[in-house]
mmCIF file with all atom_site columns, C-alpha atoms in Angstrom:
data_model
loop_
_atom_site.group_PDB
_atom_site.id
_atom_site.type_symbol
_atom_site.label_atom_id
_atom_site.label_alt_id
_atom_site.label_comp_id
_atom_site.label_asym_id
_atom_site.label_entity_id
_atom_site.label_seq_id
_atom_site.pdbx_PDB_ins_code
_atom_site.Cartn_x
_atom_site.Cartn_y
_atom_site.Cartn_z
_atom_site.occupancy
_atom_site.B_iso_or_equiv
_atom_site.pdbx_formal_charge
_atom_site.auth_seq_id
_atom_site.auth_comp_id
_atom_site.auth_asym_id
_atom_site.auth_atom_id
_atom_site.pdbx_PDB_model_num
ATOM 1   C CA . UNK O 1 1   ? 3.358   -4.218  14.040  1.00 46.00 ? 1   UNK O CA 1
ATOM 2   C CA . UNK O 1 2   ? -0.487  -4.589  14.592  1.00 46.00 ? 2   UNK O CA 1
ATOM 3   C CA . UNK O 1 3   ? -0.800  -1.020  12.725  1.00 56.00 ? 3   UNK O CA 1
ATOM 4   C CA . UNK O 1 4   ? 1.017   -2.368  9.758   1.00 58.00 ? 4   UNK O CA 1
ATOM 5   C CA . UNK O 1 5   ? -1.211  -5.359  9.723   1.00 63.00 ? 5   UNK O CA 1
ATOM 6   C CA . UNK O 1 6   ? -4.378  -4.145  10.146  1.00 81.00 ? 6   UNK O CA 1
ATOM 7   C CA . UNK O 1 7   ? -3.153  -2.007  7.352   1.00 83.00 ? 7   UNK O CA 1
ATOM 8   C CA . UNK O 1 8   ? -2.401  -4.784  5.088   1.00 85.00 ? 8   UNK O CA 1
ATOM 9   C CA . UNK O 1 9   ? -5.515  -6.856  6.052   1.00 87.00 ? 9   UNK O CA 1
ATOM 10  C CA . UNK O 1 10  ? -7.194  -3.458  4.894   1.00 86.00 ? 10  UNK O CA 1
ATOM 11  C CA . UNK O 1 11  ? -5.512  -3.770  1.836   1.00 89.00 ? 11  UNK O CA 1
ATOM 12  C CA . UNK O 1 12  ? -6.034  -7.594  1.028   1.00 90.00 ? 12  UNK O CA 1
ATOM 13  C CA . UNK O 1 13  ? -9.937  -7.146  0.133   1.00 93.00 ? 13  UNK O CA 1
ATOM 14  C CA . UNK O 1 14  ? -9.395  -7.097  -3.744  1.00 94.00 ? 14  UNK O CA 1
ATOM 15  C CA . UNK O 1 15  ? -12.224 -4.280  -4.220  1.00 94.00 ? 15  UNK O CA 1
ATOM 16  C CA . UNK O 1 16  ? -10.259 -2.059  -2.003  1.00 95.00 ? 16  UNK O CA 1
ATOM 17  C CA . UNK O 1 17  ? -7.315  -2.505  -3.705  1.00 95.00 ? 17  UNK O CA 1
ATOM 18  C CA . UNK O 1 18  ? -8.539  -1.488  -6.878  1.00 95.00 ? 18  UNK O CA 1
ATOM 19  C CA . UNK O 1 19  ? -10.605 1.352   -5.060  1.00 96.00 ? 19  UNK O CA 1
ATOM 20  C CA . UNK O 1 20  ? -7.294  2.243   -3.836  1.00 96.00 ? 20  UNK O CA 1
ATOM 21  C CA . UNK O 1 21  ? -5.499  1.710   -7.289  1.00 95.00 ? 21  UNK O CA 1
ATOM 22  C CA . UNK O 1 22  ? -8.105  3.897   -9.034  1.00 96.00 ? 22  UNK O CA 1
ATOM 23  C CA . UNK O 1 23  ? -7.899  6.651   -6.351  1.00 97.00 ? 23  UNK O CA 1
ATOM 24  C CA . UNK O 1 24  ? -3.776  6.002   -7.163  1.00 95.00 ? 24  UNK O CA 1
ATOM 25  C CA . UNK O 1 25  ? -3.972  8.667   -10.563 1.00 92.00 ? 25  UNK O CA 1
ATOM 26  C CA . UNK O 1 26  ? -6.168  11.480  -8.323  1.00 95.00 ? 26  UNK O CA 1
ATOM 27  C CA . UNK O 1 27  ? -9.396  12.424  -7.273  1.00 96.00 ? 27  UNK O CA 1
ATOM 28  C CA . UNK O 1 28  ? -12.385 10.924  -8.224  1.00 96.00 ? 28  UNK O CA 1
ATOM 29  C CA . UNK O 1 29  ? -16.375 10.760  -7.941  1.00 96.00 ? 29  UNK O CA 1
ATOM 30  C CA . UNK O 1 30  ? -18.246 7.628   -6.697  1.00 94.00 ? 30  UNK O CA 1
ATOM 31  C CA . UNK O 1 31  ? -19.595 7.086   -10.120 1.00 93.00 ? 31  UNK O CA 1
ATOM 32  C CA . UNK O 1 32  ? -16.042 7.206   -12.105 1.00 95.00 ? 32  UNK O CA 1
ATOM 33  C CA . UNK O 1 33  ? -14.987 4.432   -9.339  1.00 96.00 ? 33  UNK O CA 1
ATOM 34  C CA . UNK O 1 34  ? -18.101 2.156   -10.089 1.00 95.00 ? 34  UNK O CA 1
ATOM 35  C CA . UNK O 1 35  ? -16.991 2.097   -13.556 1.00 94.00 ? 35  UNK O CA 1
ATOM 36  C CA . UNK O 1 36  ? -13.212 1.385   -12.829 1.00 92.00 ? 36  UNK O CA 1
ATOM 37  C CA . UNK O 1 37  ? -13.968 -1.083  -10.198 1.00 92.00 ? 37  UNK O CA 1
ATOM 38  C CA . UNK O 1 38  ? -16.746 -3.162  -11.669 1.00 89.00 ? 38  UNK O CA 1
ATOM 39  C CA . UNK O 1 39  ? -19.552 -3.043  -8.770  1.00 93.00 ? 39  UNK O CA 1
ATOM 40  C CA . UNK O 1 40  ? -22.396 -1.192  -7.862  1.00 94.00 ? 40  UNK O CA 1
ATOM 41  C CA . UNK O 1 41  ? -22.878 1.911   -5.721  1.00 94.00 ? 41  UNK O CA 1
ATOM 42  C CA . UNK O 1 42  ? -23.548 0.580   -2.994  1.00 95.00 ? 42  UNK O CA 1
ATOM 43  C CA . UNK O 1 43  ? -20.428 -1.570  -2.643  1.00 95.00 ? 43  UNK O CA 1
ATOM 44  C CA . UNK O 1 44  ? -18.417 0.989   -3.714  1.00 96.00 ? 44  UNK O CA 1
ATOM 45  C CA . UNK O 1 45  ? -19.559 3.073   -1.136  1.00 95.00 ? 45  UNK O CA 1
ATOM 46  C CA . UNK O 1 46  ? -19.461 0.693   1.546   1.00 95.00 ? 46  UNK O CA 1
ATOM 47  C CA . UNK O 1 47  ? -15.685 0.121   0.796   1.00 96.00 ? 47  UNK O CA 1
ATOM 48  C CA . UNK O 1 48  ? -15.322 4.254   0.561   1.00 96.00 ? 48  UNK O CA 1
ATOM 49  C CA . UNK O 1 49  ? -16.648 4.435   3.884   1.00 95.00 ? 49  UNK O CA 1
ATOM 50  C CA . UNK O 1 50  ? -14.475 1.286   5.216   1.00 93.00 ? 50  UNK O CA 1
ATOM 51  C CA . UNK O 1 51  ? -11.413 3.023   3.560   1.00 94.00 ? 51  UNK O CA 1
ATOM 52  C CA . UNK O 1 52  ? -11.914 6.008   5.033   1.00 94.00 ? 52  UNK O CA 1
ATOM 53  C CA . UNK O 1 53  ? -12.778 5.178   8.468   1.00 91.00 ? 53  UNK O CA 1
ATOM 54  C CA . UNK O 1 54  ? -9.283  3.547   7.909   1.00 89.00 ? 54  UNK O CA 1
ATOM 55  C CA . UNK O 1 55  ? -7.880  6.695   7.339   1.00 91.00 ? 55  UNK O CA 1
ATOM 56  C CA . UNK O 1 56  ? -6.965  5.515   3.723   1.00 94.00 ? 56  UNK O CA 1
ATOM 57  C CA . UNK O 1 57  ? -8.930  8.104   1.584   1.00 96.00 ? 57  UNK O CA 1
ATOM 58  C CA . UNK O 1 58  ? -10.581 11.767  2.093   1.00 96.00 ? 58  UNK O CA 1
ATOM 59  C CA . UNK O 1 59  ? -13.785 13.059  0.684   1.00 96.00 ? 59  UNK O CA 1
ATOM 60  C CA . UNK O 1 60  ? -14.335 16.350  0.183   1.00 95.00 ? 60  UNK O CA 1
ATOM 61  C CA . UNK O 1 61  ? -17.877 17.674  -1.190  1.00 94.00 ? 61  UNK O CA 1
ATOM 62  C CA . UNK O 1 62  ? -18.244 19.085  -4.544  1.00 93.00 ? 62  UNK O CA 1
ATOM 63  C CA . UNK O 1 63  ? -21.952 20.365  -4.712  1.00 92.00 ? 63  UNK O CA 1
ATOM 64  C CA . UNK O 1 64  ? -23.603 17.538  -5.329  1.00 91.00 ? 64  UNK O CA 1
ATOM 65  C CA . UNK O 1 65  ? -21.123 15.100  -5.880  1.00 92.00 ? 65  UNK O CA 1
ATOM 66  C CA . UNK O 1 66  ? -18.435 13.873  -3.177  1.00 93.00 ? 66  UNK O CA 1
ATOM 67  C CA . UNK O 1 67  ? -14.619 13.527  -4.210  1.00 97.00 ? 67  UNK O CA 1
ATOM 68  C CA . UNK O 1 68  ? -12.714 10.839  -2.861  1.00 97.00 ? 68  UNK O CA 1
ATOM 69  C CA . UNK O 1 69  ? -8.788  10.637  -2.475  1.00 97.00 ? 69  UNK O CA 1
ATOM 70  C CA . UNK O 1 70  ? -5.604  9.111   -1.182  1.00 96.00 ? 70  UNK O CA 1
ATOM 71  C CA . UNK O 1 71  ? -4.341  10.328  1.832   1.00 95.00 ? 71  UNK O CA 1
ATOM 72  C CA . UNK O 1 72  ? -0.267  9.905   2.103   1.00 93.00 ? 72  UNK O CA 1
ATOM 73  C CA . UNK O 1 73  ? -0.474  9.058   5.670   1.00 91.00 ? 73  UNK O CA 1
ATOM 74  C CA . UNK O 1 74  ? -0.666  5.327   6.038   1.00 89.00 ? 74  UNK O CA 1
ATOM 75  C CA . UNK O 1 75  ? 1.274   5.007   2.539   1.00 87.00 ? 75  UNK O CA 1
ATOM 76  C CA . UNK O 1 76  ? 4.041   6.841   4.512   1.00 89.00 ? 76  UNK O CA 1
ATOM 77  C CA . UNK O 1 77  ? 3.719   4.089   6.997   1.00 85.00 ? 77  UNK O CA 1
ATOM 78  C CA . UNK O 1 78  ? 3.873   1.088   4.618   1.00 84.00 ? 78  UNK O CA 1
ATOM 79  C CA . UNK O 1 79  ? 6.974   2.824   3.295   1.00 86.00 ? 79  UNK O CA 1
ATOM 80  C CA . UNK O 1 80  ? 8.318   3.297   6.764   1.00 85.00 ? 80  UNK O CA 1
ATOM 81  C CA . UNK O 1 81  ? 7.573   -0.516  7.370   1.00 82.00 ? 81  UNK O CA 1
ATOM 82  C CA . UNK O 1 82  ? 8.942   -1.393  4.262   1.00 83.00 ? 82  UNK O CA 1
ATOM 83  C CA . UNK O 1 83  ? 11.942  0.688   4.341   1.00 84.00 ? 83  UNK O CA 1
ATOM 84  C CA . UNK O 1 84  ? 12.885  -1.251  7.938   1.00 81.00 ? 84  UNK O CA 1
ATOM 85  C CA . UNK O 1 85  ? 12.844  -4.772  6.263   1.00 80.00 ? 85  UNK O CA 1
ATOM 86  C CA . UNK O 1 86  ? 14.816  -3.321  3.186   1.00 79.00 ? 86  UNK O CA 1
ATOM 87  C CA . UNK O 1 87  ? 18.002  -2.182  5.687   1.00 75.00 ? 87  UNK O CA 1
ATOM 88  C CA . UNK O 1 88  ? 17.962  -5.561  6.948   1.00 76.00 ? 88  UNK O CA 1
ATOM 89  C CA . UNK O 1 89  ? 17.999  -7.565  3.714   1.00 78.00 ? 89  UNK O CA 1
ATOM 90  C CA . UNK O 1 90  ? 20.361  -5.187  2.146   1.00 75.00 ? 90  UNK O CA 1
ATOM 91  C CA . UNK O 1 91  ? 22.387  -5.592  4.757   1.00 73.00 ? 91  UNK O CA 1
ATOM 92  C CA . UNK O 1 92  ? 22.335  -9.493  4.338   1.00 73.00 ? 92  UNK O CA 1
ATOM 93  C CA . UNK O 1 93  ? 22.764  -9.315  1.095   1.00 74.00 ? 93  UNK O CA 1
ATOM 94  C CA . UNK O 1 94  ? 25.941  -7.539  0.668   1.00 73.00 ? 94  UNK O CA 1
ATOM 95  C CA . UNK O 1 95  ? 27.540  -9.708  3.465   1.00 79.00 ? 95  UNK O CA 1
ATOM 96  C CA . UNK O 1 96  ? 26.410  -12.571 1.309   1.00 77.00 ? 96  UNK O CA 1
ATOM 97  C CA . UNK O 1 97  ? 28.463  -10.675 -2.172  1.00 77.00 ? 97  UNK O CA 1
ATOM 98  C CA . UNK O 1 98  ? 30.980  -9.837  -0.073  1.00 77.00 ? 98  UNK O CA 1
ATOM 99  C CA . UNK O 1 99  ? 31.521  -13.652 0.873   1.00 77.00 ? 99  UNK O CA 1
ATOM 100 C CA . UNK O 1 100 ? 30.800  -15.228 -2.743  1.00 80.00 ? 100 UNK O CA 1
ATOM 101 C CA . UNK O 1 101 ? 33.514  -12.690 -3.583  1.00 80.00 ? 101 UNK O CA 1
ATOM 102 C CA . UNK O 1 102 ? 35.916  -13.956 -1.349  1.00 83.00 ? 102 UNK O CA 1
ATOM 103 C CA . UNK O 1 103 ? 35.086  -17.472 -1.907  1.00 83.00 ? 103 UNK O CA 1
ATOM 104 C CA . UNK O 1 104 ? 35.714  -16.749 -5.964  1.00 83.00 ? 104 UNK O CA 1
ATOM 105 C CA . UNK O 1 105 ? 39.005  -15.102 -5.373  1.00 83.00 ? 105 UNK O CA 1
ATOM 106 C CA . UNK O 1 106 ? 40.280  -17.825 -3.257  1.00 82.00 ? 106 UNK O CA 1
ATOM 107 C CA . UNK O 1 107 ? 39.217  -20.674 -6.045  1.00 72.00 ? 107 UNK O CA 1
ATOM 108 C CA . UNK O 1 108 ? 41.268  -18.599 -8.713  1.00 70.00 ? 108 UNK O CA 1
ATOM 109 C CA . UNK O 1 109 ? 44.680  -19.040 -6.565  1.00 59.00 ? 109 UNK O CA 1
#
């Protein structure tokens, strides 16, 4: 649980959202994520280096410039979390159809 919620927390600053939102359609340079995220270099940066200390996105060095993207790994996890919660409300929820439909079938006799 505390995995999945520092992951979240990680998550809920709004510039590393839409750090993480850019990096969503593929690589990109620091600069291209200043312009799609509205803030200087610096606080771009800063949030690259939180993000990746995180584990959240790779860099990889392109002569001069440095790449930055997703890694799958703690999307996989969110997923994984996710997934767990889903088998338990689906499973609710088809008890619940499954007694409306009863309930209906016994108010048409």
């Amino acid at each position: 649980m505390m995995m999945q919620q520092n992951m979240f927390e990680m998550l809920a600053d709004p510039t590393r959202f839409r750090i993480v939102e850019a990096l969503a359609g593929g690589e990109r340079a620091v600069g291209e994520l200043v312009q799609a995220v509205a803030i200087d270099q610096s606080g771009v940066s800063r949030h690259l280096r939180i993000l990746g200390e995180a584990g959240f996105v790779t860099m990889r060095p392109d002569g001069a410039r440095r790449l930055y993207s997703l890694r799958p790994e703690p999307f996989q996890a969110i997923e994984d979390w996710v997934r767990s919660y889903r088998k338990l409300w689906e499973g609710r929820l088809d008890r619940f159809d499954a007694a409306l439909a009863r309930r209906q079938s016994e108010g048409k006799k």
